[in-house]
Amino acid sequence: MKFIYQEKPIVVDILEDDTIETIRYALHVLLDSDVYLFGKKYVSYTSKQVYDRLIPTFGTIPMFHLRNFFLCFNQAPPSLSKKEYTLEDLDEFTFEGWMDIPIGQTIPCAANPAKVENIQEYEHVPLDLDFRSLLLDYFPLLDDTIYVCTRLPLPLYFQPSTVSKPDFSKVFALDAPEPSAEGITRVVCRLEPADPIVVPLDTLFQRLHVSKDMKMIQYHPGKEENILYKLYTVEEDLHGQKIPVLPIQEVMKHGQSYKHTVTVFYEDAKFAFHENGSILLECSSKQLRTVDEIDALFHKYDVVKEVAAFLYTSGYIYPTFETIRKTTIVDMTYKIEFMVKKIKPHSCTSLFFIDIGPSFRYRRVSNFYEGELIQEICVSDYLAKRNPASTIKKIKELFHLTQEQATKVVEEAYQSIASLEAENKRILVQHKVGFPTTITKSATDLSIQIDKIPSLHYLPCLNRNMKAYIALLTVPNTITCHEEVAVLTKQPVRKRYEEEEEEKEEKLDIEYDDEALDVEYEGGGKDRDLIVNNPNFTIYRMEKSNHAYDGYTRDCPLTRRPIALLTKEEVKRSQKFPQYVYDKVPYICPMYWDLEEKTPLTQEEVDVLVKQGKRIIHPSTKGEIDPVRDGSIFKMNDGSHPFPGPLKDRGVCCFKKEYLPKKETRAIVESKQYINTHPTSLGEEGKVSYLSKPLRSFFQLSEDCQLEPNNYLLRYGVAAPHTFLQCIEACWNVSYPGKFTHATFLSTLLKVAHKKFSVLQNANLLRHYESFEAFEREFRKEKMDYTELWDIVSETMSVNLVIIRVPDQIHVEFICPVKKIDKEHKLMLMLFEQTIHGNVCFEPIIEHNIGQNKHTVIYPYYHNKLQGAFDQIISIYAQCTVQSEQFQTNLIASLIYAHLPKGATQVVHSHKCIGFSVEDVFIPCYPSAPLAIPIVPMPRSSYDHTLFVLNHFADKIPCRPVYKIVDGMLQGILTETNAFVPCKPEPDHSALPLYPFKVNHEYEPLSMQKDKERIDNQLLAKAEHYLYASFRRTLKEKMRTPALRKQLNAAISKKKVTTALLETFLPVQWVNSIPVDFTKEIVRCKGHCSVSDKFLLPRFHLKTGEPNRYFERLANELNHYSRYSTFVVKPQLRMEHIPFFVEAQELILVHSMVEEYYRDLTEPKRIASSYDTANVDVQVKVYFKVKKIDYIII
């Protein structure tokens, strides 16, 4: 930073994160005078912003007041003639440029004391002093320069300096280590619109659509229960319901969208469009990122440009994103890591951090008041029911207070909090002092994570300070620090002429962010242990034990909530009820609770007490109950969940079964001896489980899945999330233990895929992926299943793959393979597929030998116990064809070729063999992988010869003629497989029945030549459209100047808008021709890129060649069409109606439906024939249901 005093630079030892108070003191010592500071900053204000800034000082805006404001700008002020100015008067001025700004205080007049006028008018105007803010809060300043003024006879500007400056020179002189890594892990920033606008969120929600990258859009109208979710889907379940790709935990995560916004979710970024026109951009990642990398991340997605372009065409001037440096930082997390082995505590670390217990607070921040931090610590300890003595000790040590000072501060804070609690007030810490910091030390490194950073300007200071902090802990030194802290309960805002103002009594307004629950107390009851709703007395008991947390009421519903036992007497009276001790507090789940006696009751005890006159509280009773009036017995539940136990993360709830702590995990070898008897639940990795009843019946097994003594057929546990690839890898590890790593497993599969990529999956891989590299990229994500990997797994492992499902308690389903089972040369590998909570999971079916303690995953076809089942599977596979009432399914290429004479050649279309040429006649086949034989064009012969050849082979292959195709002349024949066989056109003389429909086929390759004339005409028409739209929008932007808008409004009201008037607003440069590249750019950016100070417009219409009359056309629209004139002169135009529609990949749910929708989802539809199908729009799923061993339903 540069400091200028009397037009000359001065040298002063100042840091960017020093407080203004510290800087003023340093300058006071250097110049031996009180000082006033100001700088120059570039600003751009609207007239409304200036009005709101000036009006509070006097209630009106006198001429001298407005002139003093203009004197802040480094240019000649405009001439002012009115005595007072209104908002409409301010519309005539512009407020943009380098402006003098005061530093550390507010100044109601000119910020430069050398320019001020009418200073006496401001004598009694109060000033707000902000000396505890940091210098970096005022960045960026022109040339990083601050102007220093010493005391003048102007008391308005000069305040006394009273604080000493801490000496950091020795600390920063230490040999600071360089960090091993640093960067931003989270940032939330806001873009503000230039003018106030109201964005129609419902229209925006309809306009945006989810995609593979944008997996969710949320419309948050203000209340969580009204949130609308638009979710990306790929699959459907068996009932035709769309299955979202995001799990319910990510969809329903609390607080992930902002109120009154449409929030767009990407994997690594979030964009929230607020109804006030602002945009919130959020990035959260475990990866440490630089500012430029975050900019690149936000620029990667075009949603901001898409929304801006849409709103721009509707009349909105919307903010655009350039860099987070030009946004308002809402929240940011910075992390820095050092390679450090040993550290030694140092007293001077308090210069940077205050250790408040489980975390630290970074203190070199704006408005860091130690007194407020003390209040925060007192609230936290009070709510945690900690002994005041421990709080006093902590305060004394942290802030170097005497015993008397610490005791007084803590006692006063506890008394204030207790009085608020007695009134059933919610207690929250509204503002946390300093930046919350987590410091983690491991054996070799130390990481520091600092949260809640409000500005990018902190980052250089944090880097410097953290290196100094590490140097203090690691470099031997003799530096000592004994900081004396002046403690106030709260430092009020200081004002000039305070003696003239009555200080109002300050109430303790404490709010605490980490509130126990998200409900407020109602009813005003004095005894919260008698309140039966909002919140229920059980919550109060959990709070007393410090066990409640935000979201507990969602994790454990009211009818399953346990009761915390707070006294020894309560524990003694509850001995007969199952108890669970959580954090030293016992919990019970009784059916009834006596609120008056604090006693749990059984149904039998309640029946006796009711006969004696006790009453059960009615379910509709709310608030604090009166035992005499309402009764005292509260029914907790129906008795179905009597066992207390822990929730997954924390807290206690009631369950149907008793909680039993998990035993220590046994080694996998040991677990082989243990069989999980549950037939459908997924087993732990390496453990074995029973098969379900339909599979036991199919394989003719006993109830315990025994094949023979000591031999079982079981499921083998796979690592979560139990994907197809993980299942295959588990099979490898069982078959070849210790021989393959995960990387070699993947690379082995890829080698086979690369070798036979063109023919695998019936050549569908070649069709679905542009190249093997594209396939490999998708494969590396490890999300593929058998629909794309069936052939690869079968070829690599040399197995016949069998995949089995069990849809219910009776039937068995088999997934049809594309190839026949090779029982002579390949082994059998069986996988079991099931859907758990919407996720498709796989487990191999293994032979488990207890006596030899081993597993067998793959079997020979002629297995002495399983051959019968394998024979039956082959018979089922033989029926794997899709039947039609009129046509049958054709055979694949290899099967048909076996019945054709030598010399037959193949016809290939779109990388598929679609048939063969035999005696110059086309013999169709099912679209298949090409064979290793010559390829020829589509053959054609005479009709009679074509008919003869088809009939000749019809007994061996399905090619029997069924219909003749006539389109003017005889064109060909339709076979029994619905395949078209063309012939040479000739007059119709066939006896075959006429096919009643028109036949379109793609046997002839389409022309690859582009229709250049049509493309050029479309390009020119679009360019003309976008140029005129941009021309009209440019006039709208010019109307942001109040004087021009006033002039155009006057002409519109009289219907006298002329071309001459518009030409004064819009400077245009007419050109006789426009280059093709510029025309393409206009179309690409839809006219937005053509906006500049001077328009380049074609003199002649690009398509028709007629003279362009843009000005005449626009003048006519403004004079006669109110819609266009409103668009131009109003800040925004009501958006045209957008019809509501849902795209094929989208699912829209309201908040209340999400849980039920996910719960009702079944397993996804599996396109069983996707790997043996080509060019088929509708694929039919085939089920093979086994009711009995000898009875199959197809």
Tab-separated table of C-alpha atoms in Angstrom, residues 188-190 327-332 453-456:
chain	number	residue	atom	x	y	z
A	188	VAL	CA	-20.486	-18.831	-2.397
A	189	CYS	CA	-20.629	-15.540	-4.294
A	190	ARG	CA	-23.406	-13.266	-5.490
A	327	THR	CA	-18.802	-10.601	-7.323
A	328	THR	CA	-19.767	-10.231	-3.697
A	329	ILE	CA	-18.310	-13.101	-1.677
A	330	VAL	CA	-20.979	-14.485	0.651
A	331	ASP	CA	-18.960	-17.316	2.154
A	332	MET	CA	-15.617	-18.926	1.468
A	453	ILE	CA	-14.334	-15.764	4.880
A	454	PRO	CA	-16.264	-12.833	3.344
A	455	SER	CA	-13.698	-11.471	0.861
A	456	LEU	CA	-11.010	-12.619	-1.576
